[in-house]
Amino acid sequence: MKKKPLNLRNLAVLGGRYEKKLNELIKDKLNNHSVIDFANSEMKNHVKILRHLRQLNEDAAQALNLPTKEDIANVAKLNMQLEEKLDKMDAQLSKLLEEGRTKKKKEKKKKKHKDSKKFHKQKNNPQNENNGEAAEVETETENSGKKKALYALLANPLVPTGNEQYVRALEDILQRRRNNRDKHSS
Amino acid sequence: MTNIPRKLNFRSLWNKDDLKVGQTPRSAIWKRNKATLWYYPAAAKSKKHQTPLFLVYSLVNQAYILDLGPGSSMIEGFTKQGYDVYMLDFGSPRYEDKHLTLGHYVIDYIQTGVQRALTHSSAAEITVIGYCLGGTLAVMYAALANEPIKNLVLFAAPIDFSKVPYMDNWHKALKEGDLKVDELIDEYGVVPARVMELFFRIVTGPVNVSPYLALLGRSDDQKYVERWRRFDKWVKDHVPFAGTALKELIHDLVIANKLIKNKLVIRKNKVNLKKIKANLFVVSTEGDQLIPEEMIRPLMDKVGSKDKTYKRVKGGHVTLAIKGGIPDFLTDWLESRT
């Protein structure tokens, strides 16, 4: 039988096969109670050495008036706490801003909905439109009521442009704006 | 062996220093202590999905394995498919972090991170993807979450520790109290990365020559050599483990197996797996020596999700993460749920 030439790819396959066997053998040997007991006792020794070294380090640091690892960690913790507080404040601020934005959006949506409802109502029943509108303007609070009436009238294509109510409302708003401007400039 | 000298020209590649990892464009949107929440925007030309992805990587290794390099990056694959990706990188804990508990990781980091991602993306829901131990933490979070988690995807996440199929005598010794590690962990405060590396080498394979032989076999392939070097860098780049969290993991998960029994308590809240209602997708790989099927599959019967899928595929512990792109089965699953 002709032997296959040994190239690098074959070597990789062969290596992989032996590696697997070797690893299984090692794991099998390690998965043993005596190894576990040995590891346990060595771990205890290791802990003792670590503790001793840490103690020495702390003593030396104290004598030399140097901060220990623990001291630096405590400072870092303070920094972390500060960062956490800032992060919480940032989150609260974002939440408030988001709430504000959603509120505005909701109001806008509500208004749009109300206007379109009114428009459809008036469209369906053009006879009652002026009476209903007039009654609403009277019941609304002073400024916002008039503004709303103005917008409603503007949005309503069935209302004639020369409507007295519309002109009065417009004049009122302009006057209020003028007054405000004068107040600010003075 | 005649082709060895011809192939040894890879030495120039080997000595190249500019070995970059994590090259997908990203920006940090939130930081706390050593943790960073990275944002990878969806590629401009792709169709954008409504539900962003939130990736949680393990506490044991560096998270850049998910973005190893161009062509071998899962994150790159997600962004190319039109997903906004958020990745929580826990960073490397130091001595001052020895007090960090599972509660810190689940509530302070993952939950806050998800909230930040939701605010940043203005999305109504989010998909949480957990890898390895990050998957275990993601499960704990999903069971406690108030946030709208639409999907939960898990890759090789250890959940059930009732039967660890390797080094069983060590597991038994731990359970019966014959092996005590608390004192050592306390003394270290934060378990050094070298100790973590040693532990995983023993569990997965103490002798590790086949990757080097594979490299030698394909040493004339520049792309392979670069990818190999990046992966090798990651394999050796373990991170230290916060002592308190490690003790909790050993006692609550490895010894008492509380997570799968719905007995785990995090910050006075019981982690009840039945409360997980998100669509669940669990992936395990056939060649995974670290997290075999027995440690993840039992989760399927414990969650409250109506839509749940379990998939077993070929590959090792991190094969899917470094293969490049997203596997087709995941694309299909996510596509119909985002």
Short mmCIF file of C-alpha atoms in Angstrom, two decimals:
data_model
loop_
_atom_site.label_atom_id
_atom_site.label_comp_id
_atom_site.label_asym_id
_atom_site.label_seq_id
_atom_site.Cartn_x
_atom_site.Cartn_y
_atom_site.Cartn_z
CA MET A 1 0.00 0.00 0.00
CA LYS A 2 1.25 3.45 -0.94
CA LYS A 3 1.85 5.72 2.05
CA LYS A 4 0.15 9.13 2.06
CA PRO A 5 2.76 11.97 2.05
CA LEU A 6 2.85 13.83 5.34
CA ASN A 7 2.05 17.45 4.66
CA LEU A 8 1.16 20.23 7.10
CA ARG A 9 -2.61 19.73 6.87
CA ASN A 10 -2.29 16.05 7.66
CA LEU A 11 0.00 16.92 10.52
CA ALA A 12 -2.67 19.24 11.92
CA VAL A 13 -5.28 16.47 11.76
CA LEU A 14 -2.92 13.97 13.35
CA GLY A 15 -1.93 16.48 16.04
CA GLY A 16 -5.58 17.21 16.81
CA ARG A 17 -6.32 13.52 17.27
CA TYR A 18 -3.44 12.95 19.68
CA GLU A 19 -4.16 16.18 21.49
CA LYS A 20 -7.70 15.05 22.20
CA LYS A 21 -6.49 11.73 23.60
CA LEU A 22 -3.84 13.41 25.69
CA ASN A 23 -6.32 15.93 27.08
CA GLU A 24 -8.75 13.21 28.01
CA LEU A 25 -5.97 11.36 29.79
CA ILE A 26 -4.89 14.46 31.72
CA LYS A 27 -8.47 15.35 32.68
CA ASP A 28 -9.05 11.80 33.80
CA LYS A 29 -5.96 11.88 35.99
CA LEU A 30 -6.92 15.26 37.43
CA ASN A 31 -10.48 14.17 38.14
CA ASN A 32 -9.31 12.18 41.10
CA HIS A 33 -9.98 12.46 44.83
CA SER A 34 -6.33 12.44 45.77
CA VAL A 35 -5.71 15.37 43.37
CA ILE A 36 -8.65 17.23 44.88
CA ASP A 37 -7.29 16.68 48.41
CA PHE A 38 -3.86 17.80 47.28
CA ALA A 39 -5.35 20.92 45.63
CA ASN A 40 -7.30 21.67 48.79
CA SER A 41 -4.27 21.52 51.05
CA GLU A 42 -2.15 23.50 48.56
CA MET A 43 -4.85 26.11 48.37
CA LYS A 44 -4.75 26.48 52.14
CA ASN A 45 -0.98 26.95 52.02
CA HIS A 46 -1.36 29.43 49.22
CA VAL A 47 -3.90 31.42 51.24
CA LYS A 48 -1.52 31.45 54.21
CA ILE A 49 1.31 32.79 52.06
CA LEU A 50 -0.94 35.40 50.46
CA ARG A 51 -2.19 36.55 53.85
CA HIS A 52 1.34 36.76 55.19
CA LEU A 53 2.51 38.77 52.19
CA ARG A 54 -0.42 41.14 52.49
CA GLN A 55 0.32 41.65 56.16
CA LEU A 56 3.95 42.39 55.42
CA ASN A 57 2.94 44.78 52.70
CA GLU A 58 0.57 46.63 55.01
CA ASP A 59 3.17 46.86 57.79
CA ALA A 60 5.77 48.19 55.40
CA ALA A 61 3.33 50.70 53.92
CA GLN A 62 2.44 51.92 57.38
CA ALA A 63 6.07 52.33 58.39
CA LEU A 64 6.87 54.19 55.19
CA ASN A 65 3.69 56.24 55.37
CA LEU A 66 2.46 54.93 52.05
CA PRO A 67 -1.12 54.10 51.10
CA THR A 68 -1.97 50.42 50.92
CA LYS A 69 -3.95 48.66 48.21
CA GLU A 70 -6.98 48.81 50.50
CA ASP A 71 -6.61 52.59 50.98
CA ILE A 72 -6.51 53.17 47.24
CA ALA A 73 -9.47 50.85 46.74
CA ASN A 74 -11.43 52.89 49.29
CA VAL A 75 -10.71 56.11 47.43
CA ALA A 76 -11.74 54.43 44.18
CA LYS A 77 -14.98 53.28 45.84
CA LEU A 78 -15.78 56.85 46.85
CA ASN A 79 -15.23 57.87 43.27
CA MET A 80 -17.53 55.08 42.12
CA GLN A 81 -20.24 56.18 44.53
CA LEU A 82 -19.99 59.70 43.21
CA GLU A 83 -20.19 58.44 39.65
CA GLU A 84 -23.24 56.38 40.56
CA LYS A 85 -24.98 59.42 42.04
CA LEU A 86 -24.24 61.46 38.93
CA ASP A 87 -25.51 58.64 36.78
CA LYS A 88 -28.75 58.48 38.75
CA MET A 89 -29.19 62.24 38.43
CA ASP A 90 -28.58 61.97 34.72
CA ALA A 91 -31.17 59.23 34.43
CA GLN A 92 -33.71 61.29 36.40
CA LEU A 93 -33.09 64.29 34.18
CA SER A 94 -33.52 62.22 31.03
CA LYS A 95 -36.72 60.79 32.48
CA LEU A 96 -38.09 64.25 33.25
CA LEU A 97 -37.21 65.49 29.79
CA GLU A 98 -38.78 62.45 28.24
CA GLU A 99 -41.91 62.92 30.34
CA GLY A 100 -42.10 66.55 29.27
CA ARG A 101 -41.76 65.57 25.64
CA THR A 102 -44.42 62.89 25.92
CA LYS A 103 -46.76 65.29 27.72
CA LYS A 104 -46.37 67.86 24.97
CA LYS A 105 -46.93 65.23 22.32
CA LYS A 106 -50.02 63.99 24.13
CA GLU A 107 -51.44 67.51 24.43
CA LYS A 108 -50.78 68.16 20.78
CA LYS A 109 -52.44 64.90 19.84
CA LYS A 110 -55.39 65.60 22.13
CA LYS A 111 -55.86 69.04 20.63
CA LYS A 112 -55.63 67.73 17.10
CA HIS A 113 -58.16 65.07 17.95
CA LYS A 114 -60.49 67.63 19.54
CA ASP A 115 -60.22 69.97 16.55
CA SER A 116 -60.89 67.24 14.05
CA LYS A 117 -63.83 66.03 16.16
CA LYS A 118 -65.23 69.52 16.21
CA PHE A 119 -64.69 69.94 12.51
CA HIS A 120 -66.53 66.74 11.72
CA LYS A 121 -69.32 67.65 14.11
CA GLN A 122 -69.77 71.00 12.48
CA LYS A 123 -69.52 69.57 9.02
CA ASN A 124 -72.29 67.14 9.81
CA ASN A 125 -74.45 69.75 11.47
CA PRO A 126 -73.66 73.21 9.98
CA GLN A 127 -76.80 74.85 11.43
CA ASN A 128 -75.71 74.55 15.06
CA GLU A 129 -72.09 75.37 14.41
CA ASN A 130 -72.11 79.10 15.29
CA ASN A 131 -74.28 78.73 18.38
CA GLY A 132 -72.20 75.87 19.72
CA GLU A 133 -68.99 77.76 19.08
CA ALA A 134 -70.24 80.90 20.81
CA ALA A 135 -71.33 78.96 23.85
CA GLU A 136 -68.00 77.25 24.12
CA VAL A 137 -66.02 80.50 23.88
CA GLU A 138 -67.97 81.95 26.77
CA THR A 139 -67.37 78.98 29.04
CA GLU A 140 -63.63 78.78 28.40
CA THR A 141 -61.19 80.66 30.63
CA GLU A 142 -60.16 84.04 29.41
CA ASN A 143 -56.95 83.67 27.42
CA SER A 144 -56.78 80.03 26.45
CA GLY A 145 -60.49 79.95 25.69
CA LYS A 146 -60.23 82.77 23.20
CA LYS A 147 -57.15 81.33 21.61
CA LYS A 148 -58.86 78.00 21.25
CA ALA A 149 -61.90 79.66 19.75
CA LEU A 150 -59.70 81.49 17.31
CA TYR A 151 -57.92 78.33 16.24
CA ALA A 152 -61.21 76.48 15.96
CA LEU A 153 -62.64 79.23 13.82
CA LEU A 154 -59.56 79.36 11.67
CA ALA A 155 -59.69 75.62 11.20
CA ASN A 156 -63.34 75.70 10.29
CA PRO A 157 -63.87 76.34 6.58
CA LEU A 158 -67.61 76.76 7.10
CA VAL A 159 -67.21 79.97 9.12
CA PRO A 160 -67.25 83.14 7.01
CA THR A 161 -64.07 85.19 7.32
CA GLY A 162 -65.90 88.36 8.27
CA ASN A 163 -67.33 86.77 11.37
CA GLU A 164 -67.48 89.26 14.26
CA GLN A 165 -66.50 86.72 16.83
CA TYR A 166 -63.34 85.84 14.97
CA VAL A 167 -62.31 89.48 14.67
CA ARG A 168 -62.98 90.13 18.35
CA ALA A 169 -60.94 87.15 19.42
CA LEU A 170 -58.08 88.13 17.15
CA GLU A 171 -58.07 91.68 18.44
CA ASP A 172 -58.11 90.46 22.00
CA ILE A 173 -55.08 88.23 21.49
CA LEU A 174 -53.14 90.94 19.69
CA GLN A 175 -53.88 93.38 22.48
CA ARG A 176 -52.67 90.92 25.10
CA ARG A 177 -49.48 90.35 23.15
CA ARG A 178 -48.90 94.07 22.84
CA ASN A 179 -49.40 94.50 26.58
CA ASN A 180 -46.97 91.70 27.32
CA ARG A 181 -44.35 93.15 25.01
CA ASP A 182 -44.72 96.58 26.61
CA LYS A 183 -44.39 95.08 30.04
CA HIS A 184 -41.17 93.28 29.09
CA SER A 185 -39.63 96.28 27.35
CA SER A 186 -40.38 98.58 30.28
CA MET B 1 7.12 17.97 5.03
CA THR B 2 8.55 19.55 1.91
CA ASN B 3 6.28 22.57 1.95
CA ILE B 4 7.29 23.87 5.35
CA PRO B 5 10.02 26.34 4.27
CA ARG B 6 7.78 27.75 1.53
CA LYS B 7 5.05 28.38 4.05
CA LEU B 8 7.21 29.91 6.70
CA ASN B 9 7.00 33.29 5.00
CA PHE B 10 4.19 34.11 7.41
CA ARG B 11 6.77 35.27 9.91
CA SER B 12 6.39 38.83 8.66
CA LEU B 13 2.66 38.63 9.37
CA TRP B 14 3.33 37.09 12.74
CA ASN B 15 5.52 39.98 13.82
CA LYS B 16 3.10 42.66 12.68
CA ASP B 17 2.08 44.77 15.66
CA ASP B 18 -0.99 46.52 14.31
CA LEU B 19 -3.43 43.85 15.33
CA LYS B 20 -6.67 45.76 15.59
CA VAL B 21 -9.82 44.35 17.09
CA GLY B 22 -13.27 45.90 17.31
CA GLN B 23 -13.27 47.90 14.11
CA THR B 24 -17.02 48.28 13.53
CA PRO B 25 -17.91 52.00 13.99
CA ARG B 26 -19.26 52.60 17.47
CA SER B 27 -19.76 55.20 20.15
CA ALA B 28 -20.03 54.94 23.92
CA ILE B 29 -23.45 56.09 25.11
CA TRP B 30 -23.18 55.24 28.79
CA LYS B 31 -20.46 54.36 31.26
CA ARG B 32 -20.53 53.17 34.82
CA ASN B 33 -17.44 52.14 36.74
CA LYS B 34 -15.57 49.94 34.24
CA ALA B 35 -18.61 49.05 32.19
CA THR B 36 -19.38 50.72 28.87
CA LEU B 37 -22.48 50.58 26.74
CA TRP B 38 -21.42 50.73 23.10
CA TYR B 39 -23.74 51.73 20.32
CA TYR B 40 -23.19 50.33 16.83
CA PRO B 41 -25.59 52.03 14.39
CA ALA B 42 -27.19 50.01 11.63
CA ALA B 43 -25.36 50.23 8.32
CA ALA B 44 -26.68 53.13 6.27
CA LYS B 45 -27.64 51.11 3.20
CA SER B 46 -29.55 48.43 5.03
CA LYS B 47 -33.25 48.24 5.83
CA LYS B 48 -33.55 49.32 9.43
CA HIS B 49 -35.27 47.11 11.97
CA GLN B 50 -37.49 48.63 14.65
CA THR B 51 -36.24 46.54 17.54
CA PRO B 52 -32.61 47.14 18.53
CA LEU B 53 -30.34 44.40 19.86
CA PHE B 54 -28.76 44.49 23.29
CA LEU B 55 -25.75 42.18 23.62
CA VAL B 56 -24.50 40.94 26.97
CA TYR B 57 -21.13 39.25 26.95
CA SER B 58 -19.51 37.06 29.58
CA LEU B 59 -17.63 38.21 32.67
CA VAL B 60 -14.76 35.86 31.93
CA ASN B 61 -13.37 37.11 28.62
CA GLN B 62 -13.15 40.34 26.69
CA ALA B 63 -16.27 41.32 24.78
CA TYR B 64 -14.36 42.18 21.60
CA ILE B 65 -14.77 38.57 20.47
CA LEU B 66 -18.11 39.74 19.09
CA ASP B 67 -16.30 42.23 16.90
CA LEU B 68 -12.98 40.51 16.28
CA GLY B 69 -12.23 42.03 12.91
CA PRO B 70 -13.76 42.78 9.51
CA GLY B 71 -15.28 39.62 8.12
CA SER B 72 -15.18 37.80 11.44
CA SER B 73 -17.53 39.91 13.48
CA MET B 74 -21.04 39.11 14.60
CA ILE B 75 -21.73 42.76 15.42
CA GLU B 76 -20.72 43.76 11.90
CA GLY B 77 -23.17 41.11 10.63
CA PHE B 78 -26.01 42.55 12.73
CA THR B 79 -25.40 46.12 11.64
CA LYS B 80 -25.19 45.09 7.99
CA GLN B 81 -28.59 43.50 8.35
CA GLY B 82 -30.05 46.74 9.61
CA TYR B 83 -30.01 46.30 13.37
CA ASP B 84 -29.01 48.98 15.80
CA VAL B 85 -26.74 47.16 18.22
CA TYR B 86 -25.99 48.00 21.83
CA MET B 87 -23.28 46.00 23.53
CA LEU B 88 -22.63 46.03 27.24
CA ASP B 89 -18.94 45.55 27.94
CA PHE B 90 -18.42 44.92 31.65
CA GLY B 91 -14.73 45.85 31.42
CA SER B 92 -11.99 44.54 33.67
CA PRO B 93 -12.75 44.62 37.39
CA ARG B 94 -9.95 45.73 39.72
CA TYR B 95 -9.35 45.34 43.42
CA GLU B 96 -11.89 48.05 44.31
CA ASP B 97 -14.57 45.98 42.53
CA LYS B 98 -14.19 42.93 44.73
CA HIS B 99 -17.55 43.67 46.35
CA LEU B 100 -19.50 43.50 43.06
CA THR B 101 -22.31 40.98 43.27
CA LEU B 102 -24.60 39.34 40.73
CA GLY B 103 -27.13 42.01 41.73
CA HIS B 104 -24.72 44.72 40.58
CA TYR B 105 -24.25 43.03 37.23
CA VAL B 106 -27.93 42.21 36.65
CA ILE B 107 -29.60 45.33 38.01
CA ASP B 108 -27.04 48.12 37.99
CA TYR B 109 -25.39 47.22 34.73
CA ILE B 110 -27.75 45.17 32.55
CA GLN B 111 -31.07 46.68 33.58
CA THR B 112 -29.76 50.25 33.55
CA GLY B 113 -28.00 49.53 30.26
CA VAL B 114 -31.23 48.29 28.68
CA GLN B 115 -33.07 51.38 29.95
CA ARG B 116 -30.37 53.58 28.45
CA ALA B 117 -30.52 51.71 25.15
CA LEU B 118 -34.31 52.05 25.02
CA THR B 119 -34.10 55.78 25.70
CA HIS B 120 -31.31 56.24 23.18
CA SER B 121 -33.07 54.29 20.44
CA SER B 122 -36.61 55.51 21.25
CA ALA B 123 -37.64 51.94 20.49
CA ALA B 124 -40.73 50.41 22.04
CA GLU B 125 -39.10 47.02 22.60
CA ILE B 126 -35.68 45.43 22.65
CA THR B 127 -34.01 42.10 21.87
CA VAL B 128 -31.57 40.86 24.50
CA ILE B 129 -28.80 38.51 23.33
CA GLY B 130 -26.62 36.80 25.91
CA TYR B 131 -23.40 34.92 25.32
CA CYS B 132 -21.95 32.35 27.70
CA LEU B 133 -22.11 33.66 31.28
CA GLY B 134 -23.58 36.85 29.86
CA GLY B 135 -26.49 34.66 28.76
CA THR B 136 -26.95 33.41 32.32
CA LEU B 137 -27.04 37.00 33.55
CA ALA B 138 -29.44 37.90 30.72
CA VAL B 139 -31.79 35.11 31.85
CA MET B 140 -31.71 36.44 35.43
CA TYR B 141 -32.43 39.91 34.14
CA ALA B 142 -35.23 38.79 31.81
CA ALA B 143 -36.96 37.13 34.75
CA LEU B 144 -36.82 40.36 36.78
CA ALA B 145 -37.21 42.94 34.02
CA ASN B 146 -39.85 45.64 33.85
CA GLU B 147 -38.54 46.71 30.47
CA PRO B 148 -40.26 45.54 27.27
CA ILE B 149 -38.06 42.64 26.17
CA LYS B 150 -39.43 41.26 22.94
CA ASN B 151 -36.88 38.54 22.27
CA LEU B 152 -34.29 36.73 24.33
CA VAL B 153 -31.51 34.94 22.45
CA LEU B 154 -28.97 32.79 24.28
CA PHE B 155 -25.69 31.37 23.01
CA ALA B 156 -24.00 28.70 25.11
CA ALA B 157 -25.35 30.03 28.41
CA PRO B 158 -24.92 27.75 31.44
CA ILE B 159 -28.23 27.53 33.29
CA ASP B 160 -28.55 24.07 34.82
CA PHE B 161 -25.66 22.87 37.00
CA SER B 162 -27.28 19.69 38.27
CA LYS B 163 -24.87 17.61 36.24
CA VAL B 164 -21.62 19.11 35.05
CA PRO B 165 -20.31 16.60 32.52
CA TYR B 166 -16.61 17.26 33.08
CA MET B 167 -14.45 17.05 36.19
CA ASP B 168 -17.44 15.58 37.99
CA ASN B 169 -15.45 14.67 41.11
CA TRP B 170 -14.45 18.32 41.54
CA HIS B 171 -18.08 19.32 41.19
CA LYS B 172 -19.05 16.71 43.77
CA ALA B 173 -16.29 17.87 46.13
CA LEU B 174 -17.53 21.44 45.83
CA LYS B 175 -21.10 20.35 46.54
CA GLU B 176 -20.14 18.27 49.55
CA GLY B 177 -17.85 20.92 50.99
CA ASP B 178 -14.64 18.92 50.51
CA LEU B 179 -13.25 21.62 48.27
CA LYS B 180 -13.29 25.09 49.77
CA VAL B 181 -12.42 28.04 47.60
CA ASP B 182 -13.97 30.93 49.53
CA GLU B 183 -10.89 31.77 51.57
CA LEU B 184 -8.72 31.91 48.49
CA ILE B 185 -11.21 34.11 46.64
CA ASP B 186 -11.50 36.42 49.65
CA GLU B 187 -7.76 36.72 49.90
CA TYR B 188 -7.44 37.62 46.23
CA GLY B 189 -10.46 39.95 46.33
CA VAL B 190 -10.58 39.88 42.57
CA VAL B 191 -9.50 36.57 41.04
CA PRO B 192 -6.60 37.32 38.66
CA ALA B 193 -7.04 36.81 34.94
CA ARG B 194 -4.21 34.25 34.92
CA VAL B 195 -6.04 32.05 37.42
CA MET B 196 -9.21 32.25 35.33
CA GLU B 197 -7.22 31.32 32.24
CA LEU B 198 -5.64 28.35 34.02
CA PHE B 199 -9.04 27.09 35.16
CA PHE B 200 -10.51 27.24 31.67
CA ARG B 201 -7.43 25.62 30.15
CA ILE B 202 -7.79 22.67 32.52
CA VAL B 203 -11.51 22.32 31.82
CA THR B 204 -11.35 22.65 28.04
CA GLY B 205 -7.94 21.23 27.15
CA PRO B 206 -4.65 21.47 29.03
CA VAL B 207 -2.67 20.55 25.90
CA ASN B 208 -3.38 22.97 23.11
CA VAL B 209 -1.22 22.34 20.05
CA SER B 210 -3.80 21.80 17.31
CA PRO B 211 -4.45 25.52 16.72
CA TYR B 212 -0.71 26.01 16.14
CA LEU B 213 -0.58 23.06 13.75
CA ALA B 214 -3.63 24.43 11.91
CA LEU B 215 -1.86 27.77 11.64
CA LEU B 216 1.23 26.12 10.24
CA GLY B 217 -0.93 24.27 7.72
CA ARG B 218 -2.48 27.48 6.43
CA SER B 219 0.38 29.85 7.01
CA ASP B 220 0.30 31.09 3.41
CA ASP B 221 -3.26 32.35 3.85
CA GLN B 222 -2.85 35.92 5.05
CA LYS B 223 -6.48 36.36 6.10
CA TYR B 224 -6.41 33.14 8.10
CA VAL B 225 -3.19 34.12 9.88
CA GLU B 226 -4.61 37.51 10.83
CA ARG B 227 -7.84 36.01 12.08
CA TRP B 228 -5.91 33.35 13.96
CA ARG B 229 -3.77 35.96 15.65
CA ARG B 230 -6.79 38.02 16.66
CA PHE B 231 -8.48 34.95 18.07
CA ASP B 232 -5.30 33.88 19.87
CA LYS B 233 -5.06 37.33 21.42
CA TRP B 234 -8.62 36.99 22.68
CA VAL B 235 -8.06 33.46 24.06
CA LYS B 236 -5.19 34.76 26.18
CA ASP B 237 -6.99 37.94 27.13
CA HIS B 238 -8.98 36.83 30.15
CA VAL B 239 -10.34 39.35 32.61
CA PRO B 240 -10.20 39.17 36.40
CA PHE B 241 -13.37 38.07 38.18
CA ALA B 242 -14.93 40.03 41.05
CA GLY B 243 -14.61 37.80 44.13
CA THR B 244 -18.07 38.31 45.63
CA ALA B 245 -19.81 37.61 42.33
CA LEU B 246 -17.67 34.51 41.81
CA LYS B 247 -18.55 33.19 45.27
CA GLU B 248 -22.24 33.79 44.53
CA LEU B 249 -21.92 31.94 41.25
CA ILE B 250 -20.20 29.00 42.92
CA HIS B 251 -22.61 28.77 45.85
CA ASP B 252 -25.91 29.72 44.23
CA LEU B 253 -25.46 28.24 40.77
CA VAL B 254 -22.75 25.57 40.74
CA ILE B 255 -23.48 24.10 44.19
CA ALA B 256 -27.15 24.84 44.93
CA ASN B 257 -28.29 25.15 41.28
CA LYS B 258 -30.79 27.81 42.35
CA LEU B 259 -31.40 29.40 38.95
CA ILE B 260 -33.10 26.46 37.30
CA LYS B 261 -34.96 25.67 40.54
CA ASN B 262 -36.40 29.20 40.68
CA LYS B 263 -34.79 29.74 44.07
CA LEU B 264 -32.26 32.38 43.18
CA VAL B 265 -32.76 35.73 44.88
CA ILE B 266 -31.28 38.93 43.52
CA ARG B 267 -31.67 42.06 45.62
CA LYS B 268 -34.59 40.55 47.49
CA ASN B 269 -36.34 39.61 44.25
CA LYS B 270 -36.90 35.99 43.40
CA VAL B 271 -35.72 35.00 39.94
CA ASN B 272 -38.68 33.07 38.59
CA LEU B 273 -38.00 31.72 35.11
CA LYS B 274 -41.74 31.40 34.47
CA LYS B 275 -41.82 35.19 34.35
CA ILE B 276 -39.80 35.17 31.15
CA LYS B 277 -42.43 35.86 28.51
CA ALA B 278 -40.15 37.08 25.71
CA ASN B 279 -39.76 35.01 22.56
CA LEU B 280 -36.90 32.67 23.38
CA PHE B 281 -34.20 31.34 21.07
CA VAL B 282 -31.54 29.08 22.57
CA VAL B 283 -28.49 28.00 20.61
CA SER B 284 -26.02 25.33 21.65
CA THR B 285 -23.09 23.97 19.68
CA GLU B 286 -22.07 20.33 19.30
CA GLY B 287 -18.38 20.87 19.93
CA ASP B 288 -18.76 23.08 22.99
CA GLN B 289 -16.62 21.50 25.68
CA LEU B 290 -17.33 24.20 28.21
CA ILE B 291 -21.13 24.46 28.05
CA PRO B 292 -22.61 21.21 26.78
CA GLU B 293 -26.27 20.78 25.90
CA GLU B 294 -27.23 19.44 29.35
CA MET B 295 -26.42 22.79 30.91
CA ILE B 296 -28.68 24.89 28.72
CA ARG B 297 -31.50 22.77 27.28
CA PRO B 298 -33.48 22.38 30.55
CA LEU B 299 -34.26 26.09 30.38
CA MET B 300 -36.74 25.43 27.57
CA ASP B 301 -39.21 23.76 29.94
CA LYS B 302 -38.86 26.32 32.67
CA VAL B 303 -39.66 29.62 30.96
CA GLY B 304 -43.09 31.15 30.49
CA SER B 305 -42.48 32.06 26.84
CA LYS B 306 -45.01 30.81 24.35
CA ASP B 307 -42.69 31.22 21.40
CA LYS B 308 -39.53 29.24 22.14
CA THR B 309 -37.00 27.60 19.87
CA TYR B 310 -34.01 25.41 20.61
CA LYS B 311 -31.32 25.00 17.99
CA ARG B 312 -28.28 22.75 18.06
CA VAL B 313 -25.63 23.53 15.49
CA LYS B 314 -22.11 22.49 14.58
CA GLY B 315 -19.21 24.38 16.07
CA GLY B 316 -17.40 25.20 19.29
CA HIS B 317 -18.01 27.58 22.16
CA VAL B 318 -17.35 30.77 20.18
CA THR B 319 -17.50 29.56 16.56
CA LEU B 320 -20.68 31.47 15.76
CA ALA B 321 -19.29 34.71 17.15
CA ILE B 322 -16.18 34.72 14.99
CA LYS B 323 -17.52 33.09 11.84
CA GLY B 324 -18.44 36.44 10.35
CA GLY B 325 -21.96 37.68 9.81
CA ILE B 326 -25.00 36.07 11.38
CA PRO B 327 -25.95 32.44 10.80
CA ASP B 328 -28.98 32.02 8.54
CA PHE B 329 -31.12 30.38 11.20
CA LEU B 330 -30.69 33.41 13.47
CA THR B 331 -31.38 35.84 10.63
CA ASP B 332 -34.67 34.07 9.85
CA TRP B 333 -35.69 33.88 13.49
CA LEU B 334 -34.93 37.53 14.22
CA GLU B 335 -36.35 38.81 10.95
CA SER B 336 -39.82 37.56 11.73
CA ARG B 337 -39.74 38.88 15.30
CA THR B 338 -38.26 42.36 15.01
#
